[in-house]
Every structure is written in C-alpha cells, then in structure tokens.
C-alpha cells in the first residue's frame, strides 16, 4: 500500500478483481480449447501455463519477503502452529476466518458439484458456464466497488451483507433453478460476496 500510494481497501479490491477476472475468462478459454484441440491437449496447455507462472513468480522480488528468521525447527510446523494460535487468540480474526471458511464450505460445493450435476442431467453445459461466469462477473464488480468506496463502509456491515447475499443466492438456486433466473441471482450474489475476500485480507494485514 505504501509503495503504490493507494489505500489497503483499493489494493485488496483490485487483487480480488483480477482473481475474479481470471476465473471469469478461464472457463471460457478452457471450453474453447476442449472444443478445438481436445481434452488431453488442453491439460498440456494448463501444465505449461503453471510452469510459466512459477518461472515468472521466481523473478518477482518484494522487499521483506522470504522465510523469516525463526529460532525453532522445523520452521513449517512451529510457524504454522504460531499462526493458528494467533488467529484463534484474536477475536476479529477468529470470527472472519471461521465465517469465511463456512462460506467456502457451503457455497463452493454448490458451484463445483451441485450445479455441474444439475446441468449434466439437463445436458446443458452452456447454461452451467453462464451461471458460473455470472457469479464471477458479480464478484469482479463487488471487489472493484469495494476498492473504490470500501474505506467509507464499515467492514462488519459489509461482511454481513455478503453473508446474506450468499444465502439469498443459494435460496434462489434452490427455489427457481432456471438458467436466466440463476444467472441474475449469481451476478447479484457475486457482487455482494465480492468485498468479503478483500475484508479478510484487510483484517489479516492490520
């Protein structure tokens, strides 16, 4: 934040928007590759992309990064346990981590398991792609909005709105499983959920 001269809210909002944009474009690219070069070749393309990402990250140098000095060995277990104790011992962090973990446990299986099974039964892969991409689009919008005006919003209230947004979206999916309706609900639910990861990041940073 100091290096860029931007507020932490804006930095975190941009970070999550970029991630959401990748999740929005990725499925479309994947579907295009499967349709043109086949499944096996698509896996090879993904493998090469992961290697390229690792190589690029090796050249990224951030001041203060790297393994911290730690007197206990092995660092992995002792450092991990210290991190767990820090989160559990801090009330705001504990609440944010537990709530966001619950959201992931409930919402993501719907996107990754329930919806694919539903649309596979209907033989409608296009509809599945439309709903998932709508959810990602909403997330990008929500993250960018939080990056712009999040410093004026109360984190607790914004987090609560996001929770209600996820619940409402899942309720619409259950009551009215039509692609057009689900896509609209996904955009709105994704937009309300968009600020949640930036808020979690902000809590950890502070």
Coordinates of N, CA, C and O in Angstrom, one line a residue, residues 8-195:
X8 N -5.3 0.4 1.4 CA -5.4 -1.0 1.5 C -6.7 -1.6 0.9 O -6.7 -2.6 0.3
X9 N -7.8 -0.9 1.1 CA -9.0 -1.3 0.6 C -9.0 -1.4 -0.9 O -9.5 -2.4 -1.5
X10 N -8.4 -0.4 -1.5 CA -8.3 -0.4 -3.0 C -7.3 -1.5 -3.5 O -7.6 -2.2 -4.5
X11 N -6.2 -1.6 -2.9 CA -5.2 -2.7 -3.3 C -5.9 -4.1 -3.2 O -5.8 -4.9 -4.1
X12 N -6.6 -4.3 -2.1 CA -7.2 -5.6 -1.9 C -8.4 -5.8 -2.9 O -8.6 -6.9 -3.4
X13 N -9.1 -4.8 -3.2 CA -10.2 -4.9 -4.1 C -9.7 -5.2 -5.5 O -10.2 -6.0 -6.2
X14 N -8.6 -4.5 -5.9 CA -8.0 -4.8 -7.3 C -7.5 -6.2 -7.3 O -7.7 -6.9 -8.3
X15 N -6.8 -6.7 -6.2 CA -6.3 -8.0 -6.2 C -7.4 -9.1 -6.4 O -7.3 -10.0 -7.2
X16 N -8.5 -8.9 -5.7 CA -9.6 -9.9 -5.8 C -10.3 -9.7 -7.2 O -10.8 -10.7 -7.7
X17 N -10.4 -8.5 -7.7 CA -11.0 -8.3 -9.0 C -10.2 -9.0 -10.1 O -10.8 -9.7 -11.0
X18 N -8.9 -9.0 -10.0 CA -8.0 -9.7 -11.0 C -8.2 -11.2 -10.9 O -8.3 -11.9 -11.9
X19 N -8.3 -11.7 -9.7 CA -8.5 -13.1 -9.5 C -9.9 -13.5 -10.1 O -10.0 -14.5 -10.8
X20 N -10.9 -12.7 -9.8 CA -12.2 -13.0 -10.3 C -12.3 -12.9 -11.8 O -13.0 -13.7 -12.5
X21 N -11.5 -12.0 -12.4 CA -11.5 -11.8 -13.9 C -10.8 -13.1 -14.5 O -11.3 -13.6 -15.5
X22 N -9.8 -13.6 -13.8 CA -9.2 -14.8 -14.3 C -10.2 -16.0 -14.3 O -10.2 -16.8 -15.2
X23 N -10.9 -16.0 -13.2 CA -11.9 -17.1 -13.0 C -13.1 -16.9 -14.0 O -13.7 -17.9 -14.4
X24 N -13.3 -15.7 -14.5 CA -14.3 -15.4 -15.4 C -13.9 -15.8 -16.8 O -14.6 -16.5 -17.6
X25 N -12.6 -15.5 -17.2 CA -12.1 -15.8 -18.5 C -11.7 -17.2 -18.7 O -11.8 -17.8 -19.7
X26 N -11.1 -17.8 -17.6 CA -10.5 -19.1 -17.6 C -11.5 -20.2 -18.2 O -11.1 -21.0 -19.1
X27 N -12.7 -20.3 -17.6 CA -13.6 -21.4 -18.1 C -13.9 -21.2 -19.6 O -14.1 -22.2 -20.3
X28 N -14.1 -20.0 -20.0 CA -14.4 -19.8 -21.4 C -13.2 -20.2 -22.3 O -13.4 -20.9 -23.3
X29 N -12.0 -19.9 -21.9 CA -10.8 -20.4 -22.6 C -10.7 -21.9 -22.6 O -10.4 -22.5 -23.6
X30 N -11.0 -22.5 -21.4 CA -10.9 -23.9 -21.3 C -11.9 -24.6 -22.2 O -11.6 -25.6 -22.9
X31 N -13.1 -24.1 -22.2 CA -14.1 -24.7 -23.1 C -13.7 -24.6 -24.6 O -13.9 -25.5 -25.4
X32 N -13.1 -23.4 -24.9 CA -12.7 -23.2 -26.3 C -11.6 -24.2 -26.7 O -11.6 -24.7 -27.8
X33 N -10.6 -24.4 -25.8 CA -9.5 -25.3 -26.1 C -10.1 -26.8 -26.2 O -9.6 -27.5 -27.1
X34 N -11.0 -27.2 -25.3 CA -11.5 -28.5 -25.3 C -12.2 -28.7 -26.7 O -12.1 -29.8 -27.3
X35 N -12.9 -27.7 -27.1 CA -13.7 -27.8 -28.4 C -12.8 -27.9 -29.6 O -13.1 -28.5 -30.6
X36 N -11.6 -27.2 -29.5 CA -10.7 -27.1 -30.7 C -9.6 -28.1 -30.7 O -9.3 -28.7 -31.7
X37 N -8.9 -28.3 -29.5 CA -7.7 -29.2 -29.5 C -7.9 -30.5 -28.7 O -7.1 -31.3 -28.7
X38 N -9.0 -30.6 -28.0 CA -9.3 -31.8 -27.2 C -8.9 -31.7 -25.8 O -8.2 -30.8 -25.4
X39 N -9.4 -32.7 -25.0 CA -9.2 -32.6 -23.5 C -7.7 -32.8 -23.2 O -7.1 -32.1 -22.4
X40 N -7.0 -33.8 -23.8 CA -5.6 -34.1 -23.4 C -4.7 -33.0 -23.7 O -3.9 -32.6 -22.9
X41 N -4.9 -32.4 -24.9 CA -4.0 -31.2 -25.3 C -4.3 -30.0 -24.4 O -3.4 -29.3 -24.0
X42 N -5.6 -29.9 -23.9 CA -5.9 -28.8 -23.0 C -5.2 -29.0 -21.7 O -4.7 -28.0 -21.1
X43 N -5.1 -30.2 -21.2 CA -4.3 -30.4 -20.0 C -2.9 -30.1 -20.1 O -2.2 -29.5 -19.2
X44 N -2.3 -30.4 -21.3 CA -0.9 -30.0 -21.5 C -0.7 -28.5 -21.5 O 0.3 -27.9 -21.0
X45 N -1.7 -27.8 -22.1 CA -1.6 -26.3 -22.1 C -1.6 -25.8 -20.7 O -0.9 -24.9 -20.3
X46 N -2.5 -26.3 -19.9 CA -2.6 -25.9 -18.5 C -1.3 -26.2 -17.7 O -0.8 -25.4 -16.9
X47 N -0.7 -27.4 -18.0 CA 0.6 -27.7 -17.3 C 1.7 -26.7 -17.7 O 2.4 -26.2 -16.8
X48 N 1.8 -26.4 -19.0 CA 2.8 -25.4 -19.4 C 2.5 -24.0 -18.8 O 3.4 -23.3 -18.4
X49 N 1.2 -23.7 -18.7 CA 0.9 -22.4 -18.1 C 1.3 -22.3 -16.6 O 1.8 -21.3 -16.1
X50 N 1.1 -23.4 -15.9 CA 1.5 -23.4 -14.5 C 3.0 -23.3 -14.3 O 3.5 -22.6 -13.5
X51 N 3.8 -24.0 -15.2 CA 5.2 -23.9 -15.2 C 5.6 -22.4 -15.5 O 6.5 -21.9 -14.8
X52 N 5.0 -21.8 -16.5 CA 5.3 -20.4 -16.8 C 5.0 -19.5 -15.7 O 5.8 -18.6 -15.4
X53 N 3.9 -19.7 -15.0 CA 3.6 -18.9 -13.8 C 4.7 -19.0 -12.7 O 5.1 -18.0 -12.1
X54 N 5.1 -20.3 -12.5 CA 6.1 -20.5 -11.4 C 7.4 -19.8 -11.8 O 8.1 -19.2 -11.0
X55 N 7.8 -19.8 -13.1 CA 9.0 -19.2 -13.5 C 8.9 -17.6 -13.4 O 9.8 -17.0 -12.9
X56 N 7.8 -17.1 -13.8 CA 7.6 -15.7 -13.6 C 7.6 -15.2 -12.2 O 8.2 -14.2 -11.8
X57 N 7.0 -16.0 -11.3 CA 7.0 -15.6 -9.9 C 8.4 -15.7 -9.3 O 8.7 -15.0 -8.3
X58 N 9.2 -16.5 -9.8 CA 10.6 -16.6 -9.3 C 11.4 -15.3 -9.5 O 12.3 -15.0 -8.8
X59 N 10.9 -14.5 -10.5 CA 11.6 -13.2 -10.8 C 10.9 -12.0 -10.1 O 11.4 -10.9 -10.2
X60 N 9.9 -12.3 -9.3 CA 9.2 -11.2 -8.5 C 9.9 -11.1 -7.2 O 9.9 -12.0 -6.4
X61 N 10.4 -9.9 -6.9 CA 11.1 -9.7 -5.6 C 10.3 -8.6 -4.8 O 10.2 -7.5 -5.3
X62 N 9.9 -8.9 -3.7 CA 9.1 -8.0 -2.8 C 10.0 -7.7 -1.6 O 10.4 -8.6 -0.9
X63 N 10.2 -6.4 -1.2 CA 11.0 -6.1 0.0 C 10.4 -6.8 1.2 O 9.2 -6.7 1.4
X64 N 11.2 -7.4 2.0 CA 10.7 -8.0 3.2 C 10.2 -9.4 3.1 O 9.7 -10.0 4.0
X65 N 10.1 -9.9 1.8 CA 9.6 -11.3 1.6 C 10.7 -12.3 1.9 O 11.8 -12.0 2.2
X66 N 10.3 -13.6 1.9 CA 11.2 -14.7 2.1 C 10.9 -15.3 3.5 O 10.1 -14.8 4.3
X67 N 11.6 -16.3 3.8 CA 11.4 -17.0 5.1 C 11.9 -16.2 6.2 O 13.1 -15.7 6.2
X68 N 11.1 -15.9 7.2 CA 11.5 -15.1 8.4 C 12.5 -15.9 9.2 O 12.6 -17.1 9.2
X69 N 13.3 -15.1 10.0 CA 14.2 -15.8 10.9 C 13.4 -16.4 12.1 O 12.5 -15.8 12.7
X70 N 13.6 -17.7 12.3 CA 12.8 -18.4 13.3 C 13.7 -19.3 14.1 O 14.5 -20.1 13.5
X71 N 13.7 -19.3 15.4 CA 14.6 -20.0 16.2 C 14.3 -21.5 16.4 O 15.1 -22.3 16.7
X72 N 13.0 -21.8 16.1 CA 12.6 -23.2 16.3 C 12.6 -23.9 15.0 O 12.4 -23.4 13.9
X73 N 13.0 -25.2 15.0 CA 13.0 -26.1 13.8 C 12.2 -27.3 14.1 O 12.1 -27.8 15.2
X74 N 11.5 -27.9 13.1 CA 11.4 -27.3 11.7 C 10.4 -26.2 11.7 O 9.5 -26.1 12.4
X75 N 10.7 -25.2 10.8 CA 10.0 -24.0 10.8 C 8.5 -24.2 10.4 O 7.7 -23.5 10.9
X76 N 8.3 -25.1 9.5 CA 6.9 -25.3 8.9 C 5.9 -25.6 10.0 O 4.9 -24.9 10.1
X77 N 6.2 -26.5 10.9 CA 5.2 -26.9 11.9 C 5.1 -25.9 13.0 O 4.0 -25.5 13.4
X78 N 6.3 -25.4 13.5 CA 6.2 -24.4 14.6 C 5.6 -23.1 14.1 O 4.8 -22.4 14.8
X79 N 6.0 -22.7 12.8 CA 5.4 -21.4 12.3 C 3.9 -21.6 12.0 O 3.2 -20.6 12.2
X80 N 3.5 -22.7 11.5 CA 2.1 -22.9 11.3 C 1.3 -22.9 12.6 O 0.2 -22.3 12.7
X81 N 1.8 -23.5 13.6 CA 1.1 -23.5 14.9 C 1.0 -22.1 15.5 O 0.0 -21.8 16.1
X82 N 2.1 -21.3 15.4 CA 2.0 -20.0 15.8 C 1.0 -19.2 15.1 O 0.3 -18.3 15.7
X83 N 0.8 -19.4 13.8 CA -0.2 -18.7 13.0 C -1.6 -19.1 13.5 O -2.5 -18.3 13.6
X84 N -1.8 -20.4 13.7 CA -3.1 -20.9 14.2 C -3.4 -20.2 15.6 O -4.6 -19.8 15.8
X85 N -2.5 -20.2 16.5 CA -2.7 -19.6 17.8 C -3.0 -18.1 17.7 O -3.8 -17.6 18.4
X86 N -2.3 -17.4 16.7 CA -2.6 -16.0 16.5 C -4.0 -15.8 16.1 O -4.7 -14.9 16.6
X87 N -4.5 -16.6 15.1 CA -5.8 -16.4 14.6 C -6.9 -16.7 15.7 O -7.8 -16.0 15.9
X88 N -6.7 -17.9 16.4 CA -7.6 -18.3 17.4 C -7.6 -17.3 18.6 O -8.6 -17.2 19.3
X89 N -6.5 -16.7 18.9 CA -6.4 -15.8 20.0 C -6.9 -14.4 19.8 O -7.0 -13.5 20.7
X90 N -7.2 -14.0 18.5 CA -7.6 -12.7 18.1 C -9.1 -12.8 17.7 O -9.4 -13.4 16.7
X91 N -10.0 -12.1 18.5 CA -11.4 -12.3 18.2 C -11.9 -11.9 16.8 O -12.6 -12.6 16.1
X92 N -11.5 -10.7 16.3 CA -11.9 -10.3 14.9 C -11.4 -11.3 13.9 O -12.1 -11.7 13.0
X93 N -10.1 -11.7 14.0 CA -9.5 -12.6 13.0 C -10.2 -14.0 13.1 O -10.5 -14.6 12.1
X94 N -10.5 -14.4 14.3 CA -11.1 -15.7 14.5 C -12.5 -15.7 13.9 O -12.9 -16.7 13.2
X95 N -13.3 -14.7 14.1 CA -14.6 -14.6 13.5 C -14.6 -14.6 12.0 O -15.3 -15.3 11.3
X96 N -13.7 -13.7 11.4 CA -13.6 -13.6 10.0 C -13.1 -14.9 9.3 O -13.7 -15.4 8.3
X97 N -12.1 -15.6 9.9 CA -11.6 -16.8 9.3 C -12.7 -17.9 9.4 O -12.9 -18.7 8.4
X98 N -13.4 -18.1 10.5 CA -14.4 -19.1 10.7 C -15.6 -18.9 9.8 O -16.1 -19.8 9.1
X99 N -16.0 -17.6 9.7 CA -17.1 -17.3 8.8 C -16.8 -17.5 7.3 O -17.6 -18.1 6.6
X100 N -15.6 -17.0 6.9 CA -15.2 -17.2 5.5 C -15.0 -18.7 5.2 O -15.3 -19.1 4.1
X101 N -14.5 -19.5 6.1 CA -14.3 -20.9 5.9 C -15.7 -21.6 5.8 O -15.9 -22.4 4.9
X102 N -16.7 -21.1 6.6 CA -18.0 -21.7 6.4 C -18.6 -21.3 5.1 O -19.3 -22.2 4.5
X103 N -18.4 -20.1 4.6 CA -18.9 -19.7 3.3 C -18.3 -20.6 2.2 O -19.0 -21.1 1.3
X104 N -17.0 -20.8 2.2 CA -16.3 -21.7 1.2 C -16.9 -23.1 1.3 O -17.2 -23.7 0.3
X105 N -17.1 -23.6 2.5 CA -17.6 -24.9 2.7 C -19.1 -25.1 2.1 O -19.4 -26.2 1.7
X106 N -19.8 -24.0 2.1 CA -21.2 -24.1 1.7 C -21.4 -23.7 0.2 O -22.0 -24.4 -0.6
X107 N -20.8 -22.6 -0.1 CA -21.1 -22.0 -1.5 C -20.3 -22.7 -2.6 O -20.8 -23.0 -3.7
X108 N -19.0 -23.0 -2.3 CA -18.2 -23.5 -3.4 C -18.6 -24.9 -3.9 O -18.5 -25.2 -5.1
X109 N -19.0 -25.8 -2.9 CA -19.5 -27.1 -3.4 C -20.7 -27.0 -4.3 O -21.0 -27.8 -5.2
X110 N -21.5 -25.9 -4.1 CA -22.7 -25.7 -5.0 C -22.2 -25.4 -6.4 O -22.7 -25.9 -7.4
X111 N -21.2 -24.5 -6.5 CA -20.6 -24.2 -7.8 C -19.9 -25.3 -8.5 O -19.9 -25.5 -9.7
X112 N -19.1 -26.1 -7.6 CA -18.3 -27.1 -8.2 C -18.9 -28.5 -8.3 O -18.3 -29.3 -9.1
X113 N -20.0 -28.7 -7.6 CA -20.5 -30.1 -7.6 C -22.0 -30.1 -8.0 O -22.4 -30.7 -8.9
X114 N -22.8 -29.3 -7.2 CA -24.3 -29.4 -7.4 C -24.7 -28.8 -8.8 O -25.4 -29.5 -9.5
X115 N -24.2 -27.7 -9.2 CA -24.5 -27.1 -10.5 C -24.1 -28.0 -11.6 O -24.8 -28.2 -12.6
X116 N -22.8 -28.5 -11.6 CA -22.4 -29.4 -12.7 C -23.3 -30.6 -12.8 O -23.7 -31.1 -13.9
X117 N -23.7 -31.2 -11.7 CA -24.6 -32.4 -11.7 C -25.9 -32.0 -12.3 O -26.5 -32.7 -13.1
X118 N -26.5 -30.8 -11.9 CA -27.8 -30.4 -12.4 C -27.7 -30.2 -13.9 O -28.6 -30.7 -14.6
X119 N -26.7 -29.5 -14.4 CA -26.7 -29.2 -15.8 C -26.2 -30.4 -16.6 O -26.5 -30.5 -17.8
X120 N -25.5 -31.3 -16.0 CA -25.1 -32.5 -16.8 C -26.4 -33.4 -17.0 O -26.6 -33.9 -18.0
X121 N -27.3 -33.4 -16.0 CA -28.5 -34.1 -16.1 C -29.4 -33.4 -17.2 O -30.2 -34.1 -17.9
X122 N -29.3 -32.1 -17.3 CA -30.1 -31.4 -18.3 C -29.4 -31.3 -19.7 O -29.9 -30.8 -20.6
X123 N -28.1 -31.8 -19.7 CA -27.3 -31.8 -20.9 C -27.2 -30.4 -21.5 O -27.5 -30.1 -22.6
X124 N -26.8 -29.5 -20.5 CA -26.8 -28.0 -20.9 C -25.5 -27.4 -20.3 O -25.5 -26.6 -19.4
X125 N -24.3 -27.7 -20.9 CA -23.1 -27.2 -20.4 C -23.0 -25.7 -20.6 O -22.3 -25.0 -19.9
X126 N -23.7 -25.1 -21.6 CA -23.7 -23.7 -21.9 C -24.4 -23.0 -20.7 O -23.9 -21.9 -20.2
X127 N -25.5 -23.5 -20.2 CA -26.1 -22.9 -19.1 C -25.3 -22.9 -17.8 O -25.2 -21.9 -17.1
X128 N -24.5 -24.0 -17.6 CA -23.6 -24.1 -16.5 C -22.5 -23.0 -16.6 O -22.3 -22.3 -15.6
X129 N -22.0 -22.9 -17.8 CA -21.0 -21.8 -18.0 C -21.5 -20.4 -17.7 O -20.8 -19.6 -17.2
X130 N -22.8 -20.2 -18.2 CA -23.4 -18.9 -18.0 C -23.5 -18.6 -16.5 O -23.2 -17.4 -16.1
X131 N -24.0 -19.5 -15.7 CA -24.2 -19.2 -14.3 C -22.9 -19.0 -13.6 O -22.7 -18.1 -12.8
X132 N -21.9 -19.9 -13.8 CA -20.6 -19.7 -13.2 C -19.9 -18.4 -13.6 O -19.3 -17.7 -12.7
X133 N -20.0 -18.1 -14.9 CA -19.4 -16.8 -15.3 C -20.1 -15.6 -14.7 O -19.5 -14.6 -14.4
X134 N -21.5 -15.7 -14.6 CA -22.2 -14.6 -14.0 C -21.8 -14.4 -12.5 O -21.7 -13.3 -12.1
X135 N -21.5 -15.5 -11.8 CA -21.1 -15.4 -10.4 C -19.7 -14.7 -10.4 O -19.5 -13.8 -9.5
X136 N -18.8 -15.1 -11.3 CA -17.5 -14.5 -11.3 C -17.6 -13.0 -11.7 O -16.9 -12.1 -11.1
X137 N -18.5 -12.7 -12.6 CA -18.7 -11.3 -13.0 C -19.1 -10.4 -11.9 O -18.6 -9.3 -11.6
X138 N -20.1 -11.0 -11.1 CA -20.6 -10.3 -9.9 C -19.5 -10.1 -8.9 O -19.4 -9.0 -8.3
X139 N -18.6 -11.1 -8.7 CA -17.5 -11.0 -7.8 C -16.5 -9.9 -8.2 O -16.0 -9.1 -7.4
X140 N -16.2 -9.8 -9.5 CA -15.4 -8.7 -10.0 C -16.0 -7.3 -9.7 O -15.3 -6.4 -9.3
X141 N -17.3 -7.2 -10.0 CA -17.9 -5.9 -9.8 C -17.9 -5.5 -8.3 O -17.6 -4.4 -7.9
X142 N -18.2 -6.5 -7.4 CA -18.2 -6.3 -6.0 C -16.8 -5.9 -5.5 O -16.7 -5.0 -4.6
X143 N -15.8 -6.6 -5.9 CA -14.4 -6.3 -5.5 C -14.0 -4.9 -5.9 O -13.4 -4.2 -5.2
X144 N -14.3 -4.5 -7.2 CA -13.9 -3.2 -7.7 C -14.7 -2.1 -6.9 O -14.1 -1.0 -6.6
X145 N -16.0 -2.3 -6.6 CA -16.7 -1.3 -5.9 C -16.1 -1.2 -4.5 O -16.0 0.0 -4.0
X146 N -15.8 -2.3 -3.9 CA -15.2 -2.2 -2.5 C -13.8 -1.4 -2.6 O -13.5 -0.7 -1.7
X147 N -13.1 -1.7 -3.7 CA -11.8 -1.0 -3.8 C -12.0 0.5 -3.9 O -11.1 1.3 -3.5
X148 N -13.1 0.9 -4.5 CA -13.4 2.4 -4.7 C -14.0 3.1 -3.5 O -13.6 4.2 -3.1
X149 N -14.9 2.4 -2.8 CA -15.7 3.1 -1.7 C -15.6 2.3 -0.4 O -16.2 2.7 0.6
X150 N -14.8 1.2 -0.4 CA -14.7 0.4 0.8 C -14.2 1.1 2.1 O -14.6 0.7 3.2
X151 N -13.4 2.1 1.9 CA -12.8 2.8 3.0 C -13.9 3.6 3.7 O -13.8 4.0 4.9
X152 N -15.1 3.8 3.1 CA -16.2 4.6 3.7 C -17.2 3.6 4.3 O -18.1 4.1 5.0
X153 N -17.0 2.3 4.1 CA -18.0 1.3 4.6 C -17.5 0.6 5.9 O -16.3 0.5 6.0
X154 N -18.4 0.2 6.7 CA -18.0 -0.5 7.9 C -17.7 -1.9 7.6 O -18.6 -2.6 7.0
X155 N -16.5 -2.5 7.9 CA -16.2 -3.9 7.5 C -17.2 -4.9 8.0 O -17.6 -5.8 7.3
X156 N -17.7 -4.7 9.2 CA -18.6 -5.7 9.8 C -19.9 -5.7 9.0 O -20.5 -6.8 8.7
X157 N -20.5 -4.5 8.7 CA -21.7 -4.4 8.0 C -21.6 -5.0 6.6 O -22.5 -5.7 6.1
X158 N -20.5 -4.6 5.9 CA -20.2 -5.1 4.6 C -20.1 -6.7 4.6 O -20.6 -7.3 3.7
X159 N -19.4 -7.2 5.6 CA -19.3 -8.6 5.7 C -20.6 -9.3 5.9 O -20.9 -10.3 5.3
X160 N -21.5 -8.7 6.7 CA -22.8 -9.3 7.0 C -23.7 -9.2 5.7 O -24.4 -10.2 5.4
X161 N -23.6 -8.2 5.0 CA -24.3 -8.1 3.7 C -23.9 -9.2 2.8 O -24.7 -9.8 2.1
X162 N -22.6 -9.4 2.7 CA -22.1 -10.5 1.9 C -22.6 -11.9 2.3 O -23.0 -12.7 1.4
X163 N -22.7 -12.1 3.6 CA -23.3 -13.4 4.1 C -24.7 -13.5 3.6 O -25.1 -14.6 3.2
X164 N -25.5 -12.5 3.8 CA -26.9 -12.5 3.4 C -27.0 -12.7 1.9 O -28.0 -13.4 1.4
X165 N -26.1 -12.1 1.2 CA -26.2 -12.2 -0.3 C -25.9 -13.6 -0.8 O -26.6 -14.1 -1.7
X166 N -25.0 -14.3 -0.1 CA -24.7 -15.7 -0.5 C -25.9 -16.6 -0.1 O -26.4 -17.4 -1.0
X167 N -26.5 -16.3 1.0 CA -27.7 -17.1 1.4 C -28.9 -16.9 0.5 O -29.5 -17.9 0.1
X168 N -29.1 -15.7 0.1 CA -30.2 -15.3 -0.8 C -30.0 -16.0 -2.2 O -30.9 -16.5 -2.8
X169 N -28.7 -15.9 -2.7 CA -28.4 -16.5 -4.0 C -28.7 -18.0 -4.0 O -29.3 -18.6 -4.9
X170 N -28.2 -18.7 -2.9 CA -28.4 -20.1 -2.8 C -29.9 -20.5 -2.7 O -30.4 -21.5 -3.3
X171 N -30.7 -19.6 -2.0 CA -32.1 -19.9 -1.9 C -32.8 -19.7 -3.3 O -33.7 -20.6 -3.6
X172 N -32.4 -18.8 -4.1 CA -32.9 -18.6 -5.4 C -32.6 -19.9 -6.3 O -33.4 -20.4 -7.0
X173 N -31.4 -20.3 -6.2 CA -31.0 -21.5 -6.9 C -31.9 -22.7 -6.6 O -32.2 -23.5 -7.4
X174 N -32.2 -22.8 -5.3 CA -33.0 -24.0 -4.8 C -34.5 -23.9 -5.3 O -35.1 -24.9 -5.6
X175 N -35.0 -22.6 -5.2 CA -36.4 -22.4 -5.4 C -36.7 -22.3 -6.9 O -37.8 -22.8 -7.4
X176 N -35.8 -21.7 -7.7 CA -36.1 -21.4 -9.1 C -34.9 -21.8 -10.0 O -34.2 -20.9 -10.4
X177 N -34.7 -23.0 -10.2 CA -33.5 -23.5 -11.0 C -33.6 -23.3 -12.5 O -33.4 -24.3 -13.2
X178 N -33.9 -22.1 -12.9 CA -33.9 -21.8 -14.3 C -32.6 -20.9 -14.6 O -32.3 -20.0 -13.8
X179 N -32.0 -21.2 -15.8 CA -30.7 -20.6 -16.0 C -30.7 -19.1 -16.0 O -29.9 -18.4 -15.4
X180 N -31.7 -18.5 -16.6 CA -31.8 -17.0 -16.7 C -31.9 -16.4 -15.3 O -31.2 -15.5 -14.9
X181 N -32.8 -17.0 -14.5 CA -33.0 -16.5 -13.1 C -31.7 -16.8 -12.3 O -31.3 -15.9 -11.5
X182 N -31.1 -17.9 -12.4 CA -29.9 -18.3 -11.6 C -28.8 -17.4 -12.0 O -28.0 -17.0 -11.2
X183 N -28.7 -17.0 -13.3 CA -27.6 -16.1 -13.7 C -27.7 -14.7 -13.1 O -26.8 -14.1 -12.7
X184 N -29.0 -14.2 -13.1 CA -29.2 -12.9 -12.4 C -28.9 -13.0 -11.0 O -28.2 -12.1 -10.4
X185 N -29.4 -14.0 -10.3 CA -29.1 -14.2 -8.9 C -27.6 -14.4 -8.6 O -27.1 -13.9 -7.6
X186 N -26.9 -15.0 -9.5 CA -25.5 -15.2 -9.4 C -24.7 -13.9 -9.5 O -23.7 -13.7 -8.7
X187 N -25.1 -13.0 -10.4 CA -24.5 -11.7 -10.5 C -24.6 -10.9 -9.3 O -23.7 -10.4 -8.7
X188 N -25.9 -10.9 -8.7 CA -26.1 -10.1 -7.5 C -25.4 -10.7 -6.3 O -24.8 -10.0 -5.5
X189 N -25.5 -12.0 -6.2 CA -24.9 -12.7 -5.1 C -23.4 -12.5 -5.1 O -22.7 -12.3 -4.1
X190 N -22.8 -12.7 -6.3 CA -21.4 -12.5 -6.5 C -20.9 -11.1 -6.2 O -19.8 -10.9 -5.6
X191 N -21.7 -10.1 -6.5 CA -21.4 -8.7 -6.2 C -21.4 -8.4 -4.7 O -20.5 -7.7 -4.2
X192 N -22.4 -9.0 -4.0 CA -22.4 -8.9 -2.6 C -21.3 -9.6 -1.9 O -20.8 -9.2 -0.8
X193 N -20.9 -10.7 -2.5 CA -19.8 -11.5 -1.9 C -18.4 -11.0 -2.3 O -17.5 -11.2 -1.6
X194 N -18.3 -10.2 -3.3 CA -17.1 -9.7 -3.8 C -16.2 -9.0 -2.8 O -15.0 -9.2 -2.7
X195 N -16.8 -8.1 -1.9 CA -15.9 -7.5 -0.9 C -15.4 -8.4 0.2 O -14.6 -8.0 1.0

